[in-house]
Amino acid sequence: MQRKRLSGTLPTMVNGIAVALQRAMLGLVFTAAVSACAGRIVPELPKQVTGGMRFTLSAPEAKTVCVVGSFNGWVKGVLPMKRASERDLWVAEAPLQSGEHTFMYLVNDNEWVVPPLAEDFVTDGFGQTNGVVVVR
C-alpha cells in the first residue's frame, strides 16, 4: 500500500465531501482548547501517556465511539471510547508500541471520521485519510 503523506494539514476533502460538511452532517464538533482547570479533559492531539496514547474526541450526538487503527488491525470495537463527564468528550487510552500508527474514529458503528487532530495525516490508498500518531 502506497501512502501519500499530507504533512500537518487537515485534509479538506474526504470521499468527495468537504470535511466541514461531513462534520456538520454528523453533528460533531471538533475543537482544540487549552484548559485553565487542572484535571479537565479537553479535545487535544492524541497524547502520549505512560504505556501508550490517549485519544480524545468531541462528539456530542454520538451513541458510541471507538478508535480503529493499524495498532488494532482496524477491527471495530477493540478500543471503545468512554464518554467523559464534561462537554460530550469521548476518551480512550491504548497501549501502543513505539513507532508510527495510523487511525480513524468510528462513530455509531457506521461513520468513519477523519481525526480532526493528529500529528500528521496520510492517505491510505483506498480513498480515506487517516490520522497519524507517533509513539516515541
PDB file of C-alpha atoms in Angstrom:
ATOM      1  CA  MET A   1       0.000   0.000   0.000  1.00  0.00           C
ATOM      2  CA  GLN A   2       1.460   3.322  -1.033  1.00  0.00           C
ATOM      3  CA  ARG A   3       0.588   6.225   1.217  1.00  0.00           C
ATOM      4  CA  LYS A   4       0.707   9.890   0.415  1.00  0.00           C
ATOM      5  CA  ARG A   5       1.796  11.990   3.382  1.00  0.00           C
ATOM      6  CA  LEU A   6      -0.270  15.135   3.847  1.00  0.00           C
ATOM      7  CA  SER A   7       2.146  16.527   6.442  1.00  0.00           C
ATOM      8  CA  GLY A   8       0.484  18.605   9.094  1.00  0.00           C
ATOM      9  CA  THR A   9      -2.549  19.756   7.141  1.00  0.00           C
ATOM     10  CA  LEU A  10      -6.114  18.831   7.915  1.00  0.00           C
ATOM     11  CA  PRO A  11      -7.485  17.275   4.743  1.00  0.00           C
ATOM     12  CA  THR A  12     -10.138  19.374   3.063  1.00  0.00           C
ATOM     13  CA  MET A  13     -11.830  16.571   1.159  1.00  0.00           C
ATOM     14  CA  VAL A  14     -12.821  13.074   2.215  1.00  0.00           C
ATOM     15  CA  ASN A  15     -14.518  10.841  -0.341  1.00  0.00           C
ATOM     16  CA  GLY A  16     -15.613  13.921  -2.276  1.00  0.00           C
ATOM     17  CA  ILE A  17     -17.316  15.526   0.727  1.00  0.00           C
ATOM     18  CA  ALA A  18     -15.870  18.612   2.344  1.00  0.00           C
ATOM     19  CA  VAL A  19     -14.715  17.806   5.859  1.00  0.00           C
ATOM     20  CA  ALA A  20     -16.645  20.769   7.262  1.00  0.00           C
ATOM     21  CA  LEU A  21     -19.831  19.485   5.619  1.00  0.00           C
ATOM     22  CA  GLN A  22     -19.142  15.962   6.842  1.00  0.00           C
ATOM     23  CA  ARG A  23     -18.687  17.254  10.371  1.00  0.00           C
ATOM     24  CA  ALA A  24     -21.911  19.237  10.223  1.00  0.00           C
ATOM     25  CA  MET A  25     -23.826  16.232   8.904  1.00  0.00           C
ATOM     26  CA  LEU A  26     -22.552  14.040  11.719  1.00  0.00           C
ATOM     27  CA  GLY A  27     -23.319  16.647  14.360  1.00  0.00           C
ATOM     28  CA  LEU A  28     -19.734  16.501  15.516  1.00  0.00           C
ATOM     29  CA  VAL A  29     -17.936  19.425  16.994  1.00  0.00           C
ATOM     30  CA  PHE A  30     -14.168  19.397  16.893  1.00  0.00           C
ATOM     31  CA  THR A  31     -12.295  21.944  18.919  1.00  0.00           C
ATOM     32  CA  ALA A  32      -8.899  22.231  20.446  1.00  0.00           C
ATOM     33  CA  ALA A  33      -8.787  24.148  23.677  1.00  0.00           C
ATOM     34  CA  VAL A  34      -6.408  24.854  26.473  1.00  0.00           C
ATOM     35  CA  SER A  35      -7.841  24.242  29.898  1.00  0.00           C
ATOM     36  CA  ALA A  36      -7.225  26.574  32.788  1.00  0.00           C
ATOM     37  CA  CYS A  37      -8.504  23.957  35.225  1.00  0.00           C
ATOM     38  CA  ALA A  38      -6.268  21.103  36.286  1.00  0.00           C
ATOM     39  CA  GLY A  39      -7.713  17.691  35.512  1.00  0.00           C
ATOM     40  CA  ARG A  40     -10.208  18.962  32.965  1.00  0.00           C
ATOM     41  CA  ILE A  41     -10.387  16.884  29.782  1.00  0.00           C
ATOM     42  CA  VAL A  42     -10.471  18.831  26.523  1.00  0.00           C
ATOM     43  CA  PRO A  43     -10.083  17.645  22.920  1.00  0.00           C
ATOM     44  CA  GLU A  44      -6.413  17.525  22.069  1.00  0.00           C
ATOM     45  CA  LEU A  45      -3.918  15.871  19.824  1.00  0.00           C
ATOM     46  CA  PRO A  46      -3.537  12.234  20.726  1.00  0.00           C
ATOM     47  CA  LYS A  47      -1.220  12.463  23.696  1.00  0.00           C
ATOM     48  CA  GLN A  48       1.473  10.039  24.731  1.00  0.00           C
ATOM     49  CA  VAL A  49       0.864   8.769  28.258  1.00  0.00           C
ATOM     50  CA  THR A  50       2.647   6.142  30.329  1.00  0.00           C
ATOM     51  CA  GLY A  51       2.298   2.903  28.428  1.00  0.00           C
ATOM     52  CA  GLY A  52       0.618   4.257  25.309  1.00  0.00           C
ATOM     53  CA  MET A  53      -1.510   7.012  23.812  1.00  0.00           C
ATOM     54  CA  ARG A  54      -4.632   8.930  24.942  1.00  0.00           C
ATOM     55  CA  PHE A  55      -7.217   9.821  22.300  1.00  0.00           C
ATOM     56  CA  THR A  56      -9.959  12.430  22.847  1.00  0.00           C
ATOM     57  CA  LEU A  57     -12.825  13.412  20.555  1.00  0.00           C
ATOM     58  CA  SER A  58     -15.783  15.743  20.940  1.00  0.00           C
ATOM     59  CA  ALA A  59     -18.867  14.064  19.502  1.00  0.00           C
ATOM     60  CA  PRO A  60     -21.977  15.328  21.345  1.00  0.00           C
ATOM     61  CA  GLU A  61     -24.521  13.415  19.247  1.00  0.00           C
ATOM     62  CA  ALA A  62     -22.667  10.094  19.271  1.00  0.00           C
ATOM     63  CA  LYS A  63     -24.030   6.987  20.973  1.00  0.00           C
ATOM     64  CA  THR A  64     -20.762   5.056  20.592  1.00  0.00           C
ATOM     65  CA  VAL A  65     -17.236   5.955  19.507  1.00  0.00           C
ATOM     66  CA  CYS A  66     -14.172   3.783  19.087  1.00  0.00           C
ATOM     67  CA  VAL A  67     -10.619   4.248  17.872  1.00  0.00           C
ATOM     68  CA  VAL A  68      -9.689   1.965  14.999  1.00  0.00           C
ATOM     69  CA  GLY A  69      -6.226   1.769  13.519  1.00  0.00           C
ATOM     70  CA  SER A  70      -3.127  -0.058  12.437  1.00  0.00           C
ATOM     71  CA  PHE A  71      -2.396  -0.869  16.089  1.00  0.00           C
ATOM     72  CA  ASN A  72      -5.549  -2.992  16.476  1.00  0.00           C
ATOM     73  CA  GLY A  73      -5.812  -4.468  12.996  1.00  0.00           C
ATOM     74  CA  TRP A  74      -8.538  -1.964  12.015  1.00  0.00           C
ATOM     75  CA  VAL A  75     -11.029  -4.107  13.941  1.00  0.00           C
ATOM     76  CA  LYS A  76     -14.164  -2.283  15.074  1.00  0.00           C
ATOM     77  CA  GLY A  77     -14.910  -2.205  18.791  1.00  0.00           C
ATOM     78  CA  VAL A  78     -11.480  -3.276  20.049  1.00  0.00           C
ATOM     79  CA  LEU A  79     -10.775   0.173  21.521  1.00  0.00           C
ATOM     80  CA  PRO A  80     -14.093   1.712  22.614  1.00  0.00           C
ATOM     81  CA  MET A  81     -14.029   5.259  23.916  1.00  0.00           C
ATOM     82  CA  LYS A  82     -15.839   6.283  27.093  1.00  0.00           C
ATOM     83  CA  ARG A  83     -17.883   9.438  27.382  1.00  0.00           C
ATOM     84  CA  ALA A  84     -16.247  11.867  29.795  1.00  0.00           C
ATOM     85  CA  SER A  85     -18.493  13.811  32.125  1.00  0.00           C
ATOM     86  CA  GLU A  86     -17.597  17.149  30.588  1.00  0.00           C
ATOM     87  CA  ARG A  87     -18.574  18.654  27.238  1.00  0.00           C
ATOM     88  CA  ASP A  88     -19.553  15.430  25.482  1.00  0.00           C
ATOM     89  CA  LEU A  89     -15.978  14.290  25.130  1.00  0.00           C
ATOM     90  CA  TRP A  90     -15.008  10.719  24.400  1.00  0.00           C
ATOM     91  CA  VAL A  91     -11.710   9.378  25.769  1.00  0.00           C
ATOM     92  CA  ALA A  92      -9.686   6.187  25.311  1.00  0.00           C
ATOM     93  CA  GLU A  93      -6.167   5.113  26.150  1.00  0.00           C
ATOM     94  CA  ALA A  94      -4.358   2.485  24.116  1.00  0.00           C
ATOM     95  CA  PRO A  95      -1.172   0.607  24.938  1.00  0.00           C
ATOM     96  CA  LEU A  96       0.890   1.229  21.796  1.00  0.00           C
ATOM     97  CA  GLN A  97       4.344   0.057  20.812  1.00  0.00           C
ATOM     98  CA  SER A  98       6.967   2.580  19.730  1.00  0.00           C
ATOM     99  CA  GLY A  99       6.573   3.703  16.144  1.00  0.00           C
ATOM    100  CA  GLU A 100       4.125   5.317  13.755  1.00  0.00           C
ATOM    101  CA  HIS A 101       0.468   4.283  13.843  1.00  0.00           C
ATOM    102  CA  THR A 102      -2.456   5.308  11.616  1.00  0.00           C
ATOM    103  CA  PHE A 103      -6.005   5.640  12.953  1.00  0.00           C
ATOM    104  CA  MET A 104      -9.561   6.893  12.478  1.00  0.00           C
ATOM    105  CA  TYR A 105     -12.602   7.221  14.724  1.00  0.00           C
ATOM    106  CA  LEU A 106     -15.718   5.115  14.203  1.00  0.00           C
ATOM    107  CA  VAL A 107     -18.907   6.832  15.398  1.00  0.00           C
ATOM    108  CA  ASN A 108     -22.119   4.873  15.985  1.00  0.00           C
ATOM    109  CA  ASP A 109     -20.576   1.786  14.346  1.00  0.00           C
ATOM    110  CA  ASN A 110     -21.030   3.166  10.833  1.00  0.00           C
ATOM    111  CA  GLU A 111     -19.485   6.629  10.380  1.00  0.00           C
ATOM    112  CA  TRP A 112     -15.739   6.708   9.747  1.00  0.00           C
ATOM    113  CA  VAL A 113     -14.379  10.039  10.938  1.00  0.00           C
ATOM    114  CA  VAL A 114     -11.039  11.512   9.938  1.00  0.00           C
ATOM    115  CA  PRO A 115      -9.279  12.562  13.144  1.00  0.00           C
ATOM    116  CA  PRO A 116      -9.631  16.338  13.475  1.00  0.00           C
ATOM    117  CA  LEU A 117      -6.363  16.469  15.410  1.00  0.00           C
ATOM    118  CA  ALA A 118      -3.316  14.303  14.735  1.00  0.00           C
ATOM    119  CA  GLU A 119       0.433  14.667  14.387  1.00  0.00           C
ATOM    120  CA  ASP A 120       0.111  14.072  10.659  1.00  0.00           C
ATOM    121  CA  PHE A 121      -2.287  12.728   8.040  1.00  0.00           C
ATOM    122  CA  VAL A 122      -1.806  10.141   5.289  1.00  0.00           C
ATOM    123  CA  THR A 123      -3.947   8.762   2.510  1.00  0.00           C
ATOM    124  CA  ASP A 124      -4.367   5.023   2.710  1.00  0.00           C
ATOM    125  CA  GLY A 125      -4.688   4.127  -0.955  1.00  0.00           C
ATOM    126  CA  PHE A 126      -8.383   3.258  -0.533  1.00  0.00           C
ATOM    127  CA  GLY A 127      -9.767   6.810  -0.698  1.00  0.00           C
ATOM    128  CA  GLN A 128      -9.556   7.521   3.029  1.00  0.00           C
ATOM    129  CA  THR A 129      -7.411   9.893   5.043  1.00  0.00           C
ATOM    130  CA  ASN A 130      -6.013   8.578   8.301  1.00  0.00           C
ATOM    131  CA  GLY A 131      -4.519  10.377  11.261  1.00  0.00           C
ATOM    132  CA  VAL A 132      -1.000   9.501  12.360  1.00  0.00           C
ATOM    133  CA  VAL A 133       0.386   9.231  15.891  1.00  0.00           C
ATOM    134  CA  VAL A 134       3.996   8.540  16.746  1.00  0.00           C
ATOM    135  CA  VAL A 135       4.928   6.778  19.975  1.00  0.00           C
ATOM    136  CA  ARG A 136       8.470   7.615  20.984  1.00  0.00           C
TER     137      ARG A 136
END
